[in-house]
XYZ file of C-alpha atoms in Angstrom:
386
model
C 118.016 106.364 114.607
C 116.730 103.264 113.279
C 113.544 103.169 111.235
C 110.208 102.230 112.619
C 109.577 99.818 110.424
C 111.892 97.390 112.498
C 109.320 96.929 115.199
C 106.539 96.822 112.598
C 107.526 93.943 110.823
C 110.323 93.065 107.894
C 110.168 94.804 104.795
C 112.242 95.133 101.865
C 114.585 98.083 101.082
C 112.111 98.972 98.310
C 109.577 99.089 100.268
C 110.756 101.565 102.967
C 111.563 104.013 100.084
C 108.519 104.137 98.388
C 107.161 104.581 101.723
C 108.984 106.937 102.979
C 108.632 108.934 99.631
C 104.560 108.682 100.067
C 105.214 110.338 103.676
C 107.767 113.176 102.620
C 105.401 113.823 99.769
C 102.504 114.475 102.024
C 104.870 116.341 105.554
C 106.926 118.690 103.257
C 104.374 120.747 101.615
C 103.035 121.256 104.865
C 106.319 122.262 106.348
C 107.331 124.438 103.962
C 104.652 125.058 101.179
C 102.232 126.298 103.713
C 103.212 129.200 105.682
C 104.432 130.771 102.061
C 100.719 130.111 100.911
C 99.129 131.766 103.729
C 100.990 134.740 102.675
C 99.415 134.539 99.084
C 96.402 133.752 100.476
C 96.288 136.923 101.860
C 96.736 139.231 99.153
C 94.909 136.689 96.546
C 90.852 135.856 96.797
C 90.424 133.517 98.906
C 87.657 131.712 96.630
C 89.517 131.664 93.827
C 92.141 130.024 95.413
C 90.226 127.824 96.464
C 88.456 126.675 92.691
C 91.938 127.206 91.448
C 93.324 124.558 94.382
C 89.996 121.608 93.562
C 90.981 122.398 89.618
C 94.442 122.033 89.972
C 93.918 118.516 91.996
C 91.485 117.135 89.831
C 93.081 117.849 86.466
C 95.905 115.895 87.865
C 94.445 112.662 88.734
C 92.886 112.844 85.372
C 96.246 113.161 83.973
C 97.348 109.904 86.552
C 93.967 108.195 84.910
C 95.197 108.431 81.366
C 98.424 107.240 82.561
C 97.164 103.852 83.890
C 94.960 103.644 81.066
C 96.829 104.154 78.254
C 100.429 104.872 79.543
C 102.886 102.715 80.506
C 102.298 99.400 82.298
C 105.173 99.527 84.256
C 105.158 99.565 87.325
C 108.118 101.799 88.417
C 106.268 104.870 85.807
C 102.845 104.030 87.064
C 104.248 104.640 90.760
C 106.180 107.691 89.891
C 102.980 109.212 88.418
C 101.013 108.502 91.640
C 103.957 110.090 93.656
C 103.977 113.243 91.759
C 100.329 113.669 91.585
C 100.215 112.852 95.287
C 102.544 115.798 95.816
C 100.917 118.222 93.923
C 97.425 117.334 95.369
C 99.494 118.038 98.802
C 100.904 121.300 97.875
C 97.479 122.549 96.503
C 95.918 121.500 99.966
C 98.400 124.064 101.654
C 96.773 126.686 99.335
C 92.820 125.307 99.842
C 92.907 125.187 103.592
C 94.132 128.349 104.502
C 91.856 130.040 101.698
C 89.185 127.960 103.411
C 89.722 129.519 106.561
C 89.835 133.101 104.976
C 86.680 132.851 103.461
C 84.799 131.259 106.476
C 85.622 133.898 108.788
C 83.880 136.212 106.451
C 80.786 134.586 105.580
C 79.719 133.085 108.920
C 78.345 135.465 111.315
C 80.079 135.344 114.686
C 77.343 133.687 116.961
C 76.994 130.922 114.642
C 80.728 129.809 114.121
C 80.644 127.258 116.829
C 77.372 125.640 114.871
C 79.231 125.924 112.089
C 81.905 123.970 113.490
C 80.002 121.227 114.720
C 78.220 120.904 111.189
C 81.895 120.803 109.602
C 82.607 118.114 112.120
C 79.405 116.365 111.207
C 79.806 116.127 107.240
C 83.834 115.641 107.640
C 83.450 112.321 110.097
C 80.861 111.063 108.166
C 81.897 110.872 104.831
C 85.337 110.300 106.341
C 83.698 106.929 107.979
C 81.795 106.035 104.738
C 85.194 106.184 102.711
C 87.506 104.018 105.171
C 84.356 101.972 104.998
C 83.571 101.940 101.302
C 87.308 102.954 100.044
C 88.886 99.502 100.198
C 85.631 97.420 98.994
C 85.481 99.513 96.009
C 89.522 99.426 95.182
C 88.808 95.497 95.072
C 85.785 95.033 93.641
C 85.674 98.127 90.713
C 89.712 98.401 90.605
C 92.022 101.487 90.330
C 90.108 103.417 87.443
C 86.996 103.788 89.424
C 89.102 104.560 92.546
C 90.624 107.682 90.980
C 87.600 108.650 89.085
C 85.348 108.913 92.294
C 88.744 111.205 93.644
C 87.863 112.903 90.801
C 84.129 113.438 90.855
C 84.902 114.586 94.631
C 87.113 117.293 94.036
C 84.230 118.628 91.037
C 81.808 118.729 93.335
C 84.243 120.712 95.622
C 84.846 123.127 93.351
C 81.119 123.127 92.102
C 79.817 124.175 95.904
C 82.500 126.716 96.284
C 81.631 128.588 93.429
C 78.205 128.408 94.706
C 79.593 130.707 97.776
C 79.160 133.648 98.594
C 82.452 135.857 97.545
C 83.405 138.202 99.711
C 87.262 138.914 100.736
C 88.441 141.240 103.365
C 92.361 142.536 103.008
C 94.474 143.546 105.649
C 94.084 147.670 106.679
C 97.538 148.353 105.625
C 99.016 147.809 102.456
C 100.997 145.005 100.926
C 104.447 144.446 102.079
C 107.475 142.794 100.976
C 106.670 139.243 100.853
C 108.932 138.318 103.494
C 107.719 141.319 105.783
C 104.719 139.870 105.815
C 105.668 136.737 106.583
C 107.194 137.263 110.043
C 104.049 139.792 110.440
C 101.666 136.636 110.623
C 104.198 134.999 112.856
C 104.240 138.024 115.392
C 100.505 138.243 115.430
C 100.258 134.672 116.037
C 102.563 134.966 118.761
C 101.087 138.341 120.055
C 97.626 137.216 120.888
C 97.027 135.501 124.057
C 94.499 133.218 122.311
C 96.457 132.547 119.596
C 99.222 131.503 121.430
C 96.936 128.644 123.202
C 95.483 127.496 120.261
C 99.365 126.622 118.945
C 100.954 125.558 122.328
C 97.708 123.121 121.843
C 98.812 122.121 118.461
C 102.073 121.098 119.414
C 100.810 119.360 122.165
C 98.547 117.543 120.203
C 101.504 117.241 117.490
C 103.289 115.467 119.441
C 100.807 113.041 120.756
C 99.822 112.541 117.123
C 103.358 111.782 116.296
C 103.596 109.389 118.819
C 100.363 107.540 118.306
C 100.141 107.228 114.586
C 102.963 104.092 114.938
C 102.143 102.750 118.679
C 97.865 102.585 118.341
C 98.195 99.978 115.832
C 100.798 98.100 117.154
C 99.430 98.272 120.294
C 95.971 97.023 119.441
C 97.466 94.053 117.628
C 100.789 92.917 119.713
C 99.872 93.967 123.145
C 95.898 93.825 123.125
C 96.054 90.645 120.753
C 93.467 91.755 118.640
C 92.813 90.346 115.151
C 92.964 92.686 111.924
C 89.206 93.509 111.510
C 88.940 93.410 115.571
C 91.645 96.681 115.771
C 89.337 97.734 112.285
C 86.113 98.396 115.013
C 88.694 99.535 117.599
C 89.853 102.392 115.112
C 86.127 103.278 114.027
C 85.097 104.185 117.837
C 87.199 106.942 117.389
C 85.023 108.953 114.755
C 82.033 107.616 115.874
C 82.351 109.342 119.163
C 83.570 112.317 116.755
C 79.975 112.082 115.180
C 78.322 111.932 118.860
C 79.769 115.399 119.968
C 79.893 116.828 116.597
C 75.605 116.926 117.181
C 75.783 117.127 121.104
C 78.991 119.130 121.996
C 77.694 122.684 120.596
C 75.773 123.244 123.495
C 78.448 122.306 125.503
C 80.935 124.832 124.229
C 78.378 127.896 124.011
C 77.409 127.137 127.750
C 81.316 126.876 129.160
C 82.939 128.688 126.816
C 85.361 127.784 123.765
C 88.385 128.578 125.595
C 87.458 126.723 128.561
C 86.330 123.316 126.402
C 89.205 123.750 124.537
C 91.410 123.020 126.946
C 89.864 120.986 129.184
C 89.345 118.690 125.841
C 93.046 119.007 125.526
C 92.917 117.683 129.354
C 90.263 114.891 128.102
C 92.620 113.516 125.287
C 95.432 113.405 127.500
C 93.319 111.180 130.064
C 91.623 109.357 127.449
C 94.937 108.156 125.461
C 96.387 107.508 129.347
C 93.875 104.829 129.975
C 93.933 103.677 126.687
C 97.473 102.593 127.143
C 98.135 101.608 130.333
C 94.803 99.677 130.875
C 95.657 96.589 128.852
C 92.162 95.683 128.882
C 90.124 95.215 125.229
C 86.734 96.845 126.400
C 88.388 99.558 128.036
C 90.117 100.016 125.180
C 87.073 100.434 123.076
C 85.340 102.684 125.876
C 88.478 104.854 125.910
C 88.769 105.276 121.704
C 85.121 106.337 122.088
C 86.030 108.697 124.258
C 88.997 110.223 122.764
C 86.958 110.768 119.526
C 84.627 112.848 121.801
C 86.619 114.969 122.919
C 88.770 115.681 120.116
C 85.395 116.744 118.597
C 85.225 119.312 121.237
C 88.897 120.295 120.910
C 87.809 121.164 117.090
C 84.918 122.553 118.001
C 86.438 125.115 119.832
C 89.619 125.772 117.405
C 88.043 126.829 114.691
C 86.247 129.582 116.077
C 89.092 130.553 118.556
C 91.270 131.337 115.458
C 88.632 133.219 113.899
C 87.398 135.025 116.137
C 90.908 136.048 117.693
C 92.462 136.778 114.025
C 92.430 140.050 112.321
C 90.741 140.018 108.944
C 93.089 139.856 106.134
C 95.655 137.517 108.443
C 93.614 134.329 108.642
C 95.683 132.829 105.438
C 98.590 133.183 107.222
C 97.557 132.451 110.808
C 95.954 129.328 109.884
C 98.936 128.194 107.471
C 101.393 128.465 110.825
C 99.398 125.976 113.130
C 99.896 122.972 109.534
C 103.725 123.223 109.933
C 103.746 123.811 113.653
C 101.718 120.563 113.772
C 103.910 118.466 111.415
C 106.668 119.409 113.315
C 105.668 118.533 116.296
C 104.583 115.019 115.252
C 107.903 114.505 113.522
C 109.369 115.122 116.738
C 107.024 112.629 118.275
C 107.631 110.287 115.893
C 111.879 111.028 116.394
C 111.471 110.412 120.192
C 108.977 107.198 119.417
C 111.865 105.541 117.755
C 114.946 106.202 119.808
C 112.753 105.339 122.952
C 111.596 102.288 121.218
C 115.185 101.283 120.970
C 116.022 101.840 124.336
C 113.088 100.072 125.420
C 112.925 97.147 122.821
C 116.523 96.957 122.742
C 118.116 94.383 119.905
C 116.302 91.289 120.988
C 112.695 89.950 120.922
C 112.509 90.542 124.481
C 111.754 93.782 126.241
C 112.374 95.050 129.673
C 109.191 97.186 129.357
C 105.900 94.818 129.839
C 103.923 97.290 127.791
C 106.496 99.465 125.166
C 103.816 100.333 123.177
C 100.990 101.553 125.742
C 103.825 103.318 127.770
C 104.518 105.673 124.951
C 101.262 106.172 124.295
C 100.757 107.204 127.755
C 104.096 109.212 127.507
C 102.336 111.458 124.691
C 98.888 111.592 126.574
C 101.112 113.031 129.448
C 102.267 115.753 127.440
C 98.876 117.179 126.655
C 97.355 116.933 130.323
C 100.046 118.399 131.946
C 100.020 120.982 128.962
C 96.950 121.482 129.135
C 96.580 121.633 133.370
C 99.145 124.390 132.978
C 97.162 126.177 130.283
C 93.949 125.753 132.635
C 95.674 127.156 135.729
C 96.545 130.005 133.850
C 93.092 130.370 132.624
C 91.959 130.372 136.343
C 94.416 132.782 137.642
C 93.578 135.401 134.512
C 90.172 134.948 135.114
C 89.395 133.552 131.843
């Protein structure tokens, strides 16, 4: 397999490795680090894990701070640093998200989950827009220091509105186990519950899509669509705007159909949505389309969340939501796998290509995965009366 940064452009040896390290750093924990934490998670409180996880991070990147302040000014130490504190911030994540989960099964009441969700939504897309927006302005103007310290601050606040929660913990009915016995029991329960089971087929649908498009959007938007740097820049942010738009107006949407239903008629919606976006060619359709997507993969959230806790048994939600991180990294290294030998076959060794559009057919090749995945999942739905 050759890598994907052929069709992206040359780049020095170097330069592949150290990016390559950054993306191992960040897809291993989740492969392997997580479904062990959900385990722990389990038997440990899931607050505490959670203050433990913001602590951990942020006593880290104040280590990395002293480092570029007073440490060494070399280069090869200063990106060693970053590469082991990113890792560690990534294998604490596996132990804050599933401890996340735990908790919020607990201490939101059962009507008000999908509210919940859509408030989650809310906060997450908007600060997520103000940082993309703010991030880069503030690396350039106020430097590296200031960069890390504001990862800093974030984190304390984290761990400052945790403790502020409400503590309550529910274990499993039976006993611990050996570790390991445990282990497989969060994969059979996963497995054993009918709504369970949808919510990962839909992750690795979704994985795979995701695997797909993080390469092809970008490329797409700049070598097929023509568009300039800060053009593709307002392409991207239609995406999370339409995530804020449903985020406020999808609620009512999913209590009056149903989360199961929304879910995978979102699931439907993405598939359509990336379709067009990739075979339309067309730079306002392109914008209408990323709008679009965002929507509805605000509903598709909307309606996992809830789904997992309301179909989990308390004292399992560490584990169950630890499975669907690695199930979804998988899947999108398999998209990504399948991106780049098709690439190959399609781009071939030469400039030329006897595909038109390489880029927006794979993106439409991933799209089709989720509709027809998801029309399948909806016919079943009809049949079982769902």
């Amino acid at each position: 397999m050759r890598p994907l940064s052929r069709w992206n452009g040359s780049v020095t040896r170097p330069a592949v490795r150290r990016r390559w390290s950054v993306v191992l750093s960040a897809t291993v924990p989740r492969i392997i680090v997580a479904p062990l934490a959900g385990v722990l998670v389990d038997r440990w409180d899931a607050r505490r894990v959670m203050v433990v996880s913001d602590a951990v991070r942020a006593l880290f990147y104040a280590i990395l701070l002293i480092v570029l302040v007073c440490g060494s000014e070399s280069s090869a130490v200063q990106y060693g640093a970053s590469l082991i504190v990113l890792t560690i911030g990534n294998v604490s994540a596996q132990f804050f998200n599933p401890a996340r989960g735990a908790l919020m099964q607990v201490i939101i009441p059962a009507e008000q989950r999908v509210e919940a969700a859509g408030t989650s939504m809310f906060a997450l897309t908007g600060v997520a827009m103000a940082a993309t927006a703010l991030g880069p302005v503030s690396y350039a103007v106020l430097g590296t220091v200031a960069s890390i310290s504001v990862c800093i601050g974030a984190y304390g606040i984290s761990l400052s509105m945790t403790c502020l929660t409400t503590n309550r913990s529910i274990r499993a009915e039976s006993s611990p186990a050996h570790f390991w016995s445990e282990f497989a029991e969060g994969f059979r329960t996963a497995w054993g519950s009918a709504s369970l089971r949808m919510i990962l087929i839909g992750v690795v649908l979704y994985g795979i899509s995701l695997g797909i498009n993080s390469t092809t959007l970008s490329l797409y938007g700049l070598k097929t669509l023509g568009l300039e740097p800060e053009q593709y820049g307002l392409l991207s942010m239609m995406f999370p705007a339409g995530n804020l738009v449903a985020s406020i107006l999808g609620v009512r949407l999913v209590k009056r159909y149903g989360r199961h239903r929304v879910y995978v008629l979102a699931l439907m919606g993405l598939g359509i949505g990336y379709g067009i976006y990739g075979l339309a060619r067309s730079i306002p359709v392109a914008f209408v389309s990323m709008f679009v997507c965002g929507t509805v993969f605000s509903l598709y959230v909307l309606c996992q969340g809830p789904i997992l806790q309301e179909a989990t048994p308390y004292g399992y939600m560490g584990r169950i939501t630890a499975i669907t991180t690695p199930v979804m990294a998988l899947a999108s290294i398999a998209g990504t796998v399948a991106l780049s030998q098709a690439l190959d076959l399609l781009i071939g060794h030469d400039s030329g290509s006897p595909v038109v559009n390489p880029y927006g057919t794979m993106i439409a090749i991933g799209a089709g995965c989720m509709l027809i995945g998801g029309s399948v999942m909806f016919a079943a739905q009809r049949r079982g009366g769902t």
